[in-house]
CSV table of C-alpha atoms in Angstrom, one decimal:
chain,number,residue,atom,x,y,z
A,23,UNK,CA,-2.7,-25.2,-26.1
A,24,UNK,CA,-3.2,-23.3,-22.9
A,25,UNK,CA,-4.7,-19.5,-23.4
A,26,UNK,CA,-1.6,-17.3,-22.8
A,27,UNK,CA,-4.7,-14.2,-21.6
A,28,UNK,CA,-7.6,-14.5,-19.8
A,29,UNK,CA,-9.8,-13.3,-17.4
A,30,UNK,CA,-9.6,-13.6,-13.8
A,31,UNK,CA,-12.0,-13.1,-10.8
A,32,UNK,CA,-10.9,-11.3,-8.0
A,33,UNK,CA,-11.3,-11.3,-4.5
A,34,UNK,CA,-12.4,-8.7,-2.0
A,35,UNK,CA,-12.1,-8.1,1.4
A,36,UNK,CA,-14.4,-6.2,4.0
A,37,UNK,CA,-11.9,-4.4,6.4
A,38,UNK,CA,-13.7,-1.8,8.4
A,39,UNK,CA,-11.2,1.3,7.1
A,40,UNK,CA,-13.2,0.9,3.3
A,41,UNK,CA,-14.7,3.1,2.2
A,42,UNK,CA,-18.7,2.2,2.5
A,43,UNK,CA,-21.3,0.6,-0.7
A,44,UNK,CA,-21.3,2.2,-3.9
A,45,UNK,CA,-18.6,5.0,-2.6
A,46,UNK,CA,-16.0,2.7,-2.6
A,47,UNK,CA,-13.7,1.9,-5.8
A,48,UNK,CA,-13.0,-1.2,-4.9
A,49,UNK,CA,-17.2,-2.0,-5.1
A,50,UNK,CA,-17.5,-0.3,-8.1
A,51,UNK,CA,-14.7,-2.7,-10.2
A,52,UNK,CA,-16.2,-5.7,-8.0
A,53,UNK,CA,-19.4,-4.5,-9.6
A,54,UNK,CA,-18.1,-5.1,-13.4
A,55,UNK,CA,-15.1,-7.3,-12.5
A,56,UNK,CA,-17.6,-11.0,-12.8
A,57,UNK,CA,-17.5,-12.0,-9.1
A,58,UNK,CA,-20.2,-14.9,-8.7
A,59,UNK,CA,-23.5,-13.8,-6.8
A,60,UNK,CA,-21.8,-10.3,-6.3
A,61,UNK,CA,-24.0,-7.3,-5.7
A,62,UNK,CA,-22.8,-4.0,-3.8
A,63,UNK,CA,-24.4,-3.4,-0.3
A,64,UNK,CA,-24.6,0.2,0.5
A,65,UNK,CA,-24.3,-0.8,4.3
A,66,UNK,CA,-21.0,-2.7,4.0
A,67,UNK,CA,-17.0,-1.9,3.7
A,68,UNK,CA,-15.2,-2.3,0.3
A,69,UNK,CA,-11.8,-2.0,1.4
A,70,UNK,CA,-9.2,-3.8,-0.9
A,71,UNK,CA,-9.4,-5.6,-4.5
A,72,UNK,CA,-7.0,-8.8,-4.2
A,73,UNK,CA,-5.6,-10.1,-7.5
A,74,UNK,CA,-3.0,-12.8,-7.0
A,75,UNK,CA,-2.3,-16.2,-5.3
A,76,UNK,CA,-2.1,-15.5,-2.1
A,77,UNK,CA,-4.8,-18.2,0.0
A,78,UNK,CA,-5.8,-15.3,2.3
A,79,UNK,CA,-8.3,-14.1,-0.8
A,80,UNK,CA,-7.0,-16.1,-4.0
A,81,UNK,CA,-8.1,-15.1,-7.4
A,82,UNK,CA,-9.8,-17.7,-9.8
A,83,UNK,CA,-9.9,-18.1,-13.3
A,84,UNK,CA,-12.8,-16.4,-14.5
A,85,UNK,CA,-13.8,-19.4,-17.5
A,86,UNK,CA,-13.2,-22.6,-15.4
A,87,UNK,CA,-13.7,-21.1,-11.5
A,88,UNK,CA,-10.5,-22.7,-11.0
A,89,UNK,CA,-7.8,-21.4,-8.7
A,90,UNK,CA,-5.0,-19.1,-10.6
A,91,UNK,CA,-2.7,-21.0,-8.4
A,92,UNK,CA,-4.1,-24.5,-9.3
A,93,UNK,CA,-3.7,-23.4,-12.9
A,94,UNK,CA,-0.8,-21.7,-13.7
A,95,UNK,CA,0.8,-25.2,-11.6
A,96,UNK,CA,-0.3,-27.4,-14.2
A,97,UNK,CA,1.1,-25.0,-17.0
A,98,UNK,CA,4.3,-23.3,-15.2
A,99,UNK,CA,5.1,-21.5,-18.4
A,100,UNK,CA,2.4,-19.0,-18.2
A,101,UNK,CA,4.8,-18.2,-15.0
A,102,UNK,CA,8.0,-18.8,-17.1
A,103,UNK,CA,11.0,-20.4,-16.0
A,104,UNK,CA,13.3,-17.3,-15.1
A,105,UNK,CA,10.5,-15.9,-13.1
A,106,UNK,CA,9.9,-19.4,-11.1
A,107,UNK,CA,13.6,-19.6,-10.7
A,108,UNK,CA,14.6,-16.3,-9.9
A,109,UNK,CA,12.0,-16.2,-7.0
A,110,UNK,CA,11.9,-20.3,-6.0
A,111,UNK,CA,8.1,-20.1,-6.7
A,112,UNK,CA,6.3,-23.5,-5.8
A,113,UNK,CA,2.7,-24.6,-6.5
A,114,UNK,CA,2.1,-22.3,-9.3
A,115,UNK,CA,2.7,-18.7,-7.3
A,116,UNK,CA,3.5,-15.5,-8.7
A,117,UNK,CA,6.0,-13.1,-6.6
A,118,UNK,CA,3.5,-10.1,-6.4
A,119,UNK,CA,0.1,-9.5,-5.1
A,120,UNK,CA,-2.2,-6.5,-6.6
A,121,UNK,CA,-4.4,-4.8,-5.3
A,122,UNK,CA,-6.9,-2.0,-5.1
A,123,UNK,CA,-7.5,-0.1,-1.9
A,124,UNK,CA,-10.5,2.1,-1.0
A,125,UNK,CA,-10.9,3.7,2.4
A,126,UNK,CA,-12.4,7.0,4.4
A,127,UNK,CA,-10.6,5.4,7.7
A,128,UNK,CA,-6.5,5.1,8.5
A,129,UNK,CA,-5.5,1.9,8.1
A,130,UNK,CA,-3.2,0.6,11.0
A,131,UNK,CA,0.2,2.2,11.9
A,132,UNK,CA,2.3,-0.8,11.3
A,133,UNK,CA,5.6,-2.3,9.4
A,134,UNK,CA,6.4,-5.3,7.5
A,135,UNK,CA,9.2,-7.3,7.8
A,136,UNK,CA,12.3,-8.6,5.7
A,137,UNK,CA,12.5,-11.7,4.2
A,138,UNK,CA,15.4,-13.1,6.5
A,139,UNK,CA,13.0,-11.9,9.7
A,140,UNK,CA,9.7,-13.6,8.7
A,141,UNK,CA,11.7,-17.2,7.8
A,142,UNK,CA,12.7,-16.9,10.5
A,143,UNK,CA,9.5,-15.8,12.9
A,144,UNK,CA,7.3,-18.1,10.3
A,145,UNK,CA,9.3,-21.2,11.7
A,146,UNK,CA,7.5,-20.2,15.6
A,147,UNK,CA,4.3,-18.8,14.1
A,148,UNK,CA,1.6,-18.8,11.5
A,149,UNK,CA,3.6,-16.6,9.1
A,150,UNK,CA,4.3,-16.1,5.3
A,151,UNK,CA,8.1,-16.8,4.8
A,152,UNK,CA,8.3,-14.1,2.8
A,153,UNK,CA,8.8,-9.9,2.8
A,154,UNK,CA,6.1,-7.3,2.1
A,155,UNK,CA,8.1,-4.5,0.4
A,156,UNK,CA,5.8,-2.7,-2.2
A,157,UNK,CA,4.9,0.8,-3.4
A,158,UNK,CA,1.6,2.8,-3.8
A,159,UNK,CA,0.2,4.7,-6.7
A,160,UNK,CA,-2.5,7.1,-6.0
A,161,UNK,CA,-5.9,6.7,-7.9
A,162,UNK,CA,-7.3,9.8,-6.5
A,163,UNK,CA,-5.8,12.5,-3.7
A,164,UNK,CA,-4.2,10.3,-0.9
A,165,UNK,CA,-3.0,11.0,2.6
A,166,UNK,CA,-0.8,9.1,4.2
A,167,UNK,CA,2.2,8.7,7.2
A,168,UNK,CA,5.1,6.9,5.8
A,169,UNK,CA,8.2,7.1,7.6
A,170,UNK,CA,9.5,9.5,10.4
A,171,UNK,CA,9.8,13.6,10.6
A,172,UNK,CA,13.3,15.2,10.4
A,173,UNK,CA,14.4,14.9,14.3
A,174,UNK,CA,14.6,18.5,14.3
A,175,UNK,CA,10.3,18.8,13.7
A,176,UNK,CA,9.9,16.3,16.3
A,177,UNK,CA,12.2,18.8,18.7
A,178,UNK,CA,9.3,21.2,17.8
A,179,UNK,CA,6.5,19.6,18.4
A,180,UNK,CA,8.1,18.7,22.0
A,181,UNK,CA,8.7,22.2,22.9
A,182,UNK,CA,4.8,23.5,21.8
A,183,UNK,CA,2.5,20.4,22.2
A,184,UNK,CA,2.5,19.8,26.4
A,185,UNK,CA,0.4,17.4,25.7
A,186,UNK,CA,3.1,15.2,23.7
A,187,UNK,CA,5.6,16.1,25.7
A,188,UNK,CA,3.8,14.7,28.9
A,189,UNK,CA,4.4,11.2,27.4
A,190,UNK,CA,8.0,11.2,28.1
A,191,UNK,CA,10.1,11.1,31.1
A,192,UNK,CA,12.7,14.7,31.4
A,193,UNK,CA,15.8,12.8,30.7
A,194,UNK,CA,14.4,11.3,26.8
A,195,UNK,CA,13.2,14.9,26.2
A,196,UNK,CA,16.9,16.4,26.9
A,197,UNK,CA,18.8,13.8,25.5
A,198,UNK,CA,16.6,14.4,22.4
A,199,UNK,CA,16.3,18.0,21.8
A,200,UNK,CA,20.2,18.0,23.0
A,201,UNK,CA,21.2,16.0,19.8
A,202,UNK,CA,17.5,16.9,17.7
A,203,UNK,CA,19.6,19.0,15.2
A,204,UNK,CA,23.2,17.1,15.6
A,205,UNK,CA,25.1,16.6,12.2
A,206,UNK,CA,25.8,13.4,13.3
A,207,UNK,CA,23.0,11.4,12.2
A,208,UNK,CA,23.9,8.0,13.7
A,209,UNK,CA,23.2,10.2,17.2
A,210,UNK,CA,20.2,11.6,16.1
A,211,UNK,CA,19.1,7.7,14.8
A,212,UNK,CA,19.7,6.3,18.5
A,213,UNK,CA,17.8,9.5,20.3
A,214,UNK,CA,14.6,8.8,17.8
A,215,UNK,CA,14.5,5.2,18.9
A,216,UNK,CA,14.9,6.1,22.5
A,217,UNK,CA,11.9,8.9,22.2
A,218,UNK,CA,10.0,6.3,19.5
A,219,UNK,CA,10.1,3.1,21.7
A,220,UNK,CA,9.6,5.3,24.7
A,221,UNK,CA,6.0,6.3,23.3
A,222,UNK,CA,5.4,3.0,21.9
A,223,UNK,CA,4.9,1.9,25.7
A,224,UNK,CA,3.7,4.6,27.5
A,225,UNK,CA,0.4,3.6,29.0
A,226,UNK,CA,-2.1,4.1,27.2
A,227,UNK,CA,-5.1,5.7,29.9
A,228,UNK,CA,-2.4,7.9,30.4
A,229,UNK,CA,-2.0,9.1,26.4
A,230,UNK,CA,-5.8,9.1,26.0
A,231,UNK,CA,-6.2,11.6,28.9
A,232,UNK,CA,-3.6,13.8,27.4
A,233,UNK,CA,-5.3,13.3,23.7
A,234,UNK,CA,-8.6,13.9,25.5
A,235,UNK,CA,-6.8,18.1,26.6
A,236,UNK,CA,-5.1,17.8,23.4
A,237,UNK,CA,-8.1,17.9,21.5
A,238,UNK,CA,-10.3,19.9,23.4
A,239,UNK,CA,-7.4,22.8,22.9
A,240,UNK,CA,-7.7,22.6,19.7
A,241,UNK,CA,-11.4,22.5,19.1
A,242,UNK,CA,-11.5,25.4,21.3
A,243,UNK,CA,-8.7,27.6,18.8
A,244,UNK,CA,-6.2,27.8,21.5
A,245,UNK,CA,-2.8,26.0,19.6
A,246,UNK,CA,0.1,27.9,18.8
A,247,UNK,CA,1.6,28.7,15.9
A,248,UNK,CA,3.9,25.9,15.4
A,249,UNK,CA,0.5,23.6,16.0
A,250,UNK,CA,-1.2,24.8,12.7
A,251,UNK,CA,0.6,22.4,10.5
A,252,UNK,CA,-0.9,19.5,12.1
A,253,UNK,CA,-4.0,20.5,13.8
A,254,UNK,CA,-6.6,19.1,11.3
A,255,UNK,CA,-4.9,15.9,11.1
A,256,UNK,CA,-5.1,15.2,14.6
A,257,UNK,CA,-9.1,16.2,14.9
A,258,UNK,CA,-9.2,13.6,12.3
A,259,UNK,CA,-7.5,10.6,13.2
A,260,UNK,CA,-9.2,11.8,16.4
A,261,UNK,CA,-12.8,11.3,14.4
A,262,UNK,CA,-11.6,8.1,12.9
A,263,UNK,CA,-10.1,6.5,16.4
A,264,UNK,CA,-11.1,8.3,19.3
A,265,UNK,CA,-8.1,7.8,22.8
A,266,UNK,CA,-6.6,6.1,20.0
A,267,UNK,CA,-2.9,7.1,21.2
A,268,UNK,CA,-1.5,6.2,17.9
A,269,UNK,CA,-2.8,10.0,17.3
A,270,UNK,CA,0.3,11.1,18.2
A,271,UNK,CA,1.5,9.9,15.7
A,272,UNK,CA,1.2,13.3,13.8
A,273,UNK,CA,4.3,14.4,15.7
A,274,UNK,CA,6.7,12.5,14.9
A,275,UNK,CA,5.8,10.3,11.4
A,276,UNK,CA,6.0,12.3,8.4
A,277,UNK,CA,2.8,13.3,6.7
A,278,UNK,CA,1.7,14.0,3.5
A,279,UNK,CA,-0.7,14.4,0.3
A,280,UNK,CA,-0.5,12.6,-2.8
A,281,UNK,CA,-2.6,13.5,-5.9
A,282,UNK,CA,-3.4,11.5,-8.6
A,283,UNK,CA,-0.5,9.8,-10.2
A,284,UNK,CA,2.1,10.0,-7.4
A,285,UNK,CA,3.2,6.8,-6.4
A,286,UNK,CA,5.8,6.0,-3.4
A,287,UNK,CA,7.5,2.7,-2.0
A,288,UNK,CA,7.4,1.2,1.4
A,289,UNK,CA,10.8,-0.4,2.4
A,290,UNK,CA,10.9,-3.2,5.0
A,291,UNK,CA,10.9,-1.3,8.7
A,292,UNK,CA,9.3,1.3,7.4
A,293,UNK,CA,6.4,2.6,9.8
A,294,UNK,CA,3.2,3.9,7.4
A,295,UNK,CA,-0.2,4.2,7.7
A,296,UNK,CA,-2.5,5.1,4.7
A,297,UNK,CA,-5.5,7.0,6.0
A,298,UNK,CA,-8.0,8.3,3.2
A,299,UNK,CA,-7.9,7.8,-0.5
A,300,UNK,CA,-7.7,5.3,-3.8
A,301,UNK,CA,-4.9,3.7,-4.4
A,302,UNK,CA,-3.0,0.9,-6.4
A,303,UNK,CA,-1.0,-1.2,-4.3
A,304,UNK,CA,1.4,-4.0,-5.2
A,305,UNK,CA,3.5,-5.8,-2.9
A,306,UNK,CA,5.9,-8.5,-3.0
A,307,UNK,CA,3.3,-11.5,-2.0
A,308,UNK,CA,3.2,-11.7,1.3
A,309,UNK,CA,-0.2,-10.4,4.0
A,310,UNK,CA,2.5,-9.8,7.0
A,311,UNK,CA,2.2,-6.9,8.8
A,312,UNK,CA,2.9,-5.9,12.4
A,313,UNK,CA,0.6,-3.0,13.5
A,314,UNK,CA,1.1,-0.2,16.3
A,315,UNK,CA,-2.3,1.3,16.5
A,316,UNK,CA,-5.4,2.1,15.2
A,317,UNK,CA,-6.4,-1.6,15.4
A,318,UNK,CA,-7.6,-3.9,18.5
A,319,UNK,CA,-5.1,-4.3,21.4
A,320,UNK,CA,-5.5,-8.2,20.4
A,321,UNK,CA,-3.6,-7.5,17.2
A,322,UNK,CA,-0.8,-5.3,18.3
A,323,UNK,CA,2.8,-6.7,18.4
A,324,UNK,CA,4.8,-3.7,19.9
A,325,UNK,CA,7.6,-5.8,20.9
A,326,UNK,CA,8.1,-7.6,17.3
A,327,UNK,CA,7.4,-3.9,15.8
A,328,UNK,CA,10.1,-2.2,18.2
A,329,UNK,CA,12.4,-4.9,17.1
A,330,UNK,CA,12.1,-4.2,13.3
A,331,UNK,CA,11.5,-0.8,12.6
A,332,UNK,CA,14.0,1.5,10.8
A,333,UNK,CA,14.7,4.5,12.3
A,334,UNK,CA,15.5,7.2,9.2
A,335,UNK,CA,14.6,10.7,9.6
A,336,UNK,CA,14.5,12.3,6.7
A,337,UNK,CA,13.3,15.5,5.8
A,338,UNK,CA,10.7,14.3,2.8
A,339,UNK,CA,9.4,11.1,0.7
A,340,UNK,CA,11.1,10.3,-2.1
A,341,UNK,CA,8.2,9.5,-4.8
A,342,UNK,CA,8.3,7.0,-8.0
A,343,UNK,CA,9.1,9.1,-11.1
A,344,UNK,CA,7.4,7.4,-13.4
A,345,UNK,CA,9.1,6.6,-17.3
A,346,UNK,CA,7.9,6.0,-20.8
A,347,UNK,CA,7.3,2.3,-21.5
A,348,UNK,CA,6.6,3.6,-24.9
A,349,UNK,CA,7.4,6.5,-26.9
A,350,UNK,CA,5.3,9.7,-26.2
A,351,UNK,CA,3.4,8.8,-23.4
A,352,UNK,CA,2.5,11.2,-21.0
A,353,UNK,CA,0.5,11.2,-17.4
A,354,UNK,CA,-2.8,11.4,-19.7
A,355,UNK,CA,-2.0,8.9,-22.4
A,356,UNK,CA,0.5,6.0,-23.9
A,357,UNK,CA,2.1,3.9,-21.0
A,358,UNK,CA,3.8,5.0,-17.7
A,359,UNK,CA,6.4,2.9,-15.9
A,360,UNK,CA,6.6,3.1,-12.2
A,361,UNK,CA,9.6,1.1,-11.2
A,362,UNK,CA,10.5,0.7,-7.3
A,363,UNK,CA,13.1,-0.5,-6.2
A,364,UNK,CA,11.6,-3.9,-5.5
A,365,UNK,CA,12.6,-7.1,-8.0
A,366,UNK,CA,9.2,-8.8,-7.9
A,367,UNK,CA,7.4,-5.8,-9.2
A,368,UNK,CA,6.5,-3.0,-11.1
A,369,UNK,CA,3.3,-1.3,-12.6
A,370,UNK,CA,2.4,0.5,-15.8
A,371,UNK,CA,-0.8,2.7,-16.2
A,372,UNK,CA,-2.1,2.3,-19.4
A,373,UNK,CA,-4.3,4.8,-21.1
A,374,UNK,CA,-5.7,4.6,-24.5
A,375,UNK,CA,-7.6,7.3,-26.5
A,376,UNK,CA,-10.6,6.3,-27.9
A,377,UNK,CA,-10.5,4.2,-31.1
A,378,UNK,CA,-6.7,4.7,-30.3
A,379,UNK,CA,-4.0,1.6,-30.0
A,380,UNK,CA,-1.2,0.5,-27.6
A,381,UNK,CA,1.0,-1.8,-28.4
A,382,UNK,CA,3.5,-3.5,-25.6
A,383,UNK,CA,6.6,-5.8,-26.4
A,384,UNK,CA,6.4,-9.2,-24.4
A,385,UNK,CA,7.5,-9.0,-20.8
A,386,UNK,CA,9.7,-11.7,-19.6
A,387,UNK,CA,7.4,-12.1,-16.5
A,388,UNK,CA,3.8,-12.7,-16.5
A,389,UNK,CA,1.1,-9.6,-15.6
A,390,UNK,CA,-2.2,-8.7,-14.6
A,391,UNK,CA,-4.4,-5.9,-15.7
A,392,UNK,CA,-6.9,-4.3,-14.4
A,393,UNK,CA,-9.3,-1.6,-16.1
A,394,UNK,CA,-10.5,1.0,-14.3
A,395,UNK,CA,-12.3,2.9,-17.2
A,396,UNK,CA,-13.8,2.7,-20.4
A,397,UNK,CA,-13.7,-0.6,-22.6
A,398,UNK,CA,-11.9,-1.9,-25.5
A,399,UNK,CA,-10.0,-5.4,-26.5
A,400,UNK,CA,-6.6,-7.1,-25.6
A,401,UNK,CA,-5.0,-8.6,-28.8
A,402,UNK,CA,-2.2,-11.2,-28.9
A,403,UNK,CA,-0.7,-14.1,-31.0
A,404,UNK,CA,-0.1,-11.6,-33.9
A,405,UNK,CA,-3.7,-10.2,-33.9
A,406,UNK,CA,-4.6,-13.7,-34.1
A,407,UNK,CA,-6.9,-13.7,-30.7
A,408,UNK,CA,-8.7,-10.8,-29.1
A,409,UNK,CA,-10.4,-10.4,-25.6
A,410,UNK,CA,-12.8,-8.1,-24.9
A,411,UNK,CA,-12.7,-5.5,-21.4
A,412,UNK,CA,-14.5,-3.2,-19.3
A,413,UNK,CA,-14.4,-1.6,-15.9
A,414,UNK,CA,-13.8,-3.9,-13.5
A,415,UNK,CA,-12.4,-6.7,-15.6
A,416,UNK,CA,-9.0,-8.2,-14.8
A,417,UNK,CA,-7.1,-10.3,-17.1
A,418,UNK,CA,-3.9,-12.4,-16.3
A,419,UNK,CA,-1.2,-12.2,-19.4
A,420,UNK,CA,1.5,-15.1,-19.8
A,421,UNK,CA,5.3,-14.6,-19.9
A,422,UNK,CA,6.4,-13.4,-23.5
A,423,UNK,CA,3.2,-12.8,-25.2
A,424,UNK,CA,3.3,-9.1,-26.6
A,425,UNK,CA,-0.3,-7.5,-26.3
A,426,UNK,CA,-1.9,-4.7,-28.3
A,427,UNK,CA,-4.5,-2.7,-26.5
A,428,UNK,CA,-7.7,-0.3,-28.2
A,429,UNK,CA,-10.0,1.7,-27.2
A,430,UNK,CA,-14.0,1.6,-28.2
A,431,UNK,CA,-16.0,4.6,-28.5
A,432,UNK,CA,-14.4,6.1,-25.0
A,433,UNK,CA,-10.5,5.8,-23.7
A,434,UNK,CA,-9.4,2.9,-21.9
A,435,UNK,CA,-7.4,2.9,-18.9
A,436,UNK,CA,-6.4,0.4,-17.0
A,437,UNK,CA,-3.1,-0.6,-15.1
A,438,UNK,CA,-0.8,-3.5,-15.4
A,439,UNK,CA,1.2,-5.2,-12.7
A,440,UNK,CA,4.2,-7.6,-13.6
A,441,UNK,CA,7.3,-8.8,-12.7
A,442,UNK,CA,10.4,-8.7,-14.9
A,443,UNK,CA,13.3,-11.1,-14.8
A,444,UNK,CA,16.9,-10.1,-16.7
């Protein structure tokens, strides 16, 4: 009979936002997490932990070397039928891909698209058929851009920042500010994507010679008032991606800090850009994405981005409150459910005190763990089997097999992705 949990070896990837050697999270669970022949190099990127079966950086089983996605085809009922028919997985894939990011560096401004958009672009172009909504939980304090500022902020940042406004022609700048702080949100929709698409293809010597003033005003102390709020962000994105124009970003997508624990979910359209921290994140399984800036001229799609983005200025982020998955638990111990509003996906941190237990009732879905401290043992088939983690390790967990977690001499945390099908 085929093991309903085991091990799995990840996959990472070296994007030039991670953060560097032994600094970086993702390194340090490589480190522990069984990755043939790995060894951290102090002079190289660890940007992001892949744990799925997605080809772009597919995840092996840890006991045979074996691709998950090989495997779980020959035994489909570690997938489970309602999972395989709810999503129309083929060739032994599971709907979400999990990850574990780790960067100093913004990653690009971009979007993904719907599911309906990329059928239909993957039939003209190298493209998964699938969409890349997902949500990200902060391992430690996280900045990011996700969506755009209340219309009435942008107004602002038009009236004191010469330097952004010199990017637009008269008549966007009074139609905008006209209709910044209208009730009517449909008209203040239509003046963002004016101003938005407007910036989006202004040339860019032009932008870099107005970031280039920009800049040196504020180095020099001389921005007003209204220009304190943002200020340190732009001097660093402008550190991270010097004449990079997407610094103007700051003035018109919403900002903001996460600490430990906060989680958030990107919709389809929706522009973000992480740009320093450790997070979690898992998306539905899919490596689409249509950047803006901060990345090489080569990659950028403006047009497809223009066509796809969704303009919604709102006047905050909505975060992930989390729930109990069993009784008692709190931010510091027991089991947290974060659940977006996504169907292939959901995550649970798990935290056990030392010599302590967790127990979780089967999921209807299968799940992957990954610990991120401390060590202790998985137990299944009615305490029957028992598998052994630590830091690093990553271990798949079938359909309908209920798990019991305990701590050794230390607590054990770790977080487990999964999907769940009514």
């Amino acid at each position: 009979m085929t093991e309903q949990v085991f091990r799995l070896i990840p996959a990472t990837q070296n994007f030039p936002w991670g953060k560097k050697g032994s600094s970086s999270l993702v390194a340090q669970l490589a480190d522990g997490a069984g990755i043939p022949d790995f060894k951290i190099d102090e002079s190289k990127s660890y940007a992001e932990m892949w744990i799925g079966t997605h080809p772009n950086a597919p995840t092996r089983v840890h006991s045979t070397r074996r691709l998950l996605s090989e495997h779980l085809a020959a035994h489909p009922e570690l997938v489970g039928e309602l999972t395989i028919k709810r999503f129309g997985l083929e060739n032994g894939q599971i709907p979400f891909l999990f990850k574990i990011l780790s960067f100093d560096k913004a990653l690009p401004v971009q979007i993904h698209l719907d599911k309906h958009t990329e059928e239909h672009m993957s039939s003209e172009h190298p493209m998964d058929p699938n969409h890349r909504s997902g949500m990200a939980l902060a391992l430690s304090n996280f900045s990011t851009f996700c969506g755009f500022l209340p219309t009435s902020q942008v107004s602002e940042f038009l009236s004191f920042v010469p330097e952004f406004a010199s990017l637009f022609s008269a008549d966007i700048i009074a139609h905008f500010t006209s209709v910044a702080r209208s009730p009517d949100k449909s008209e203040r929709k239509a003046a963002l994507k004016d101003l938005f698409s407007y910036y989006a293809q202004v040339d860019k010597e032009e932008a870099a010679a107005q970031l280039k003033h920009l800049v040196e005003r504020y180095q020099a102390g001389k921005e007003s008032d209204e220009e304190k709020i943002v200020k340190s962000l732009v001097l660093r994105l402008h550190e991270m991606y010097p004449k990079d124009s997407g610094i103007f970003c700051a003035f018109i997508l919403d900002y903001f800090d996460l600490k430990p624990g906060h989680a958030f979910s990107v919709a389809t359209g929706e522009p973000h850009a992480y740009i320093t921290g450790d997070i979690i994140e898992c998306i539905a399984t899919s490596d689409n994405t249509i950047p803006l800036a901060f990345s090489s001229p080569s990659n950028l799609d403006i047009s497809t981005f223009l066509s796809n983005v969704a303009y919604n200025p709102t006047p905050g982020k909505t975060l992930i409150q989390p729930t109990m998955f069993t009784r008692g638990s709190t931010h510091t111990s027991g089991s947290l459910l974060y659940n977006p509003p996504i169907d292939e996906l959901a995550v649970m941190q798990v935290i056990v005190a030392k010599g302590g237990v967790e127990s979780h009732h089967k999921l209807r879905g299968p799940s992957i763990d990954i610990v991120v401290e401390g060590e202790g043992t998985v137990v299944w088939a009615d305490g029957a089997k028992r598998l052994g983690v630590r830091k690093g390790q990553v271990v798949f967990i079938a359909a309908g097999t209920e798990v019991k977690y305990s701590a050794l001499e230390t607590a054990l945390k770790l977080y487990r992705a999964f999907v769940e099908v009514a």
